[in-house]
């Protein structure tokens, strides 16, 4: 089956007039794997990311999360929840908070709260050659395999398609192409 797939992808690429950038590009969209290496530029730390079309938003593993006021604005401080991260305390402007539905296993029956509020920050995420600013919520994901989850909004802004049979197809982040956030462009046009 792999042999057929190996032959099919180049033939499909040739038929569609595709050229390589981070692998294969179709209509200016790059094909990425289910898991990719990423760089979060504001904290200058590489992380492994899960690219999940079933999720909407992006989420970064963080702990010791605390919102506070600084210079008359709301900020958030946190530590990166990645296995290779040091104990650095990061501080970033708070962009928003988002209400996220809790997983059934996370619901405390005594609280009866099926939603949780998470802080949202703007981060520049780089995967392969492409970097794009995106809204990322902060949550303790230390029990998950991948500290960064990129949902459909982030994938759209990366102009990417996902092939779940591929992993780490874009190599280490190189960040040579800066893309605008499509959601920001749409807000400006309205």
CSV table of N, CA and C in Angstrom, one decimal, residues 22 36 40 51 158:
chain,number,residue,atom,x,y,z
A,22,UNK,N,7.4,22.9,1.5
A,22,UNK,CA,7.6,22.1,2.7
A,22,UNK,C,7.3,20.6,2.5
A,36,UNK,N,3.7,17.7,13.9
A,36,UNK,CA,4.8,18.5,13.2
A,36,UNK,C,5.6,19.2,14.3
A,40,UNK,N,7.3,28.4,18.8
A,40,UNK,CA,6.5,29.5,19.3
A,40,UNK,C,7.4,30.6,19.5
A,51,UNK,N,-1.8,18.5,14.9
A,51,UNK,CA,-2.6,19.3,14.0
A,51,UNK,C,-4.0,18.6,13.9
A,158,UNK,N,-2.4,28.9,8.4
A,158,UNK,CA,-1.2,28.3,7.9
A,158,UNK,C,-1.3,27.9,6.4
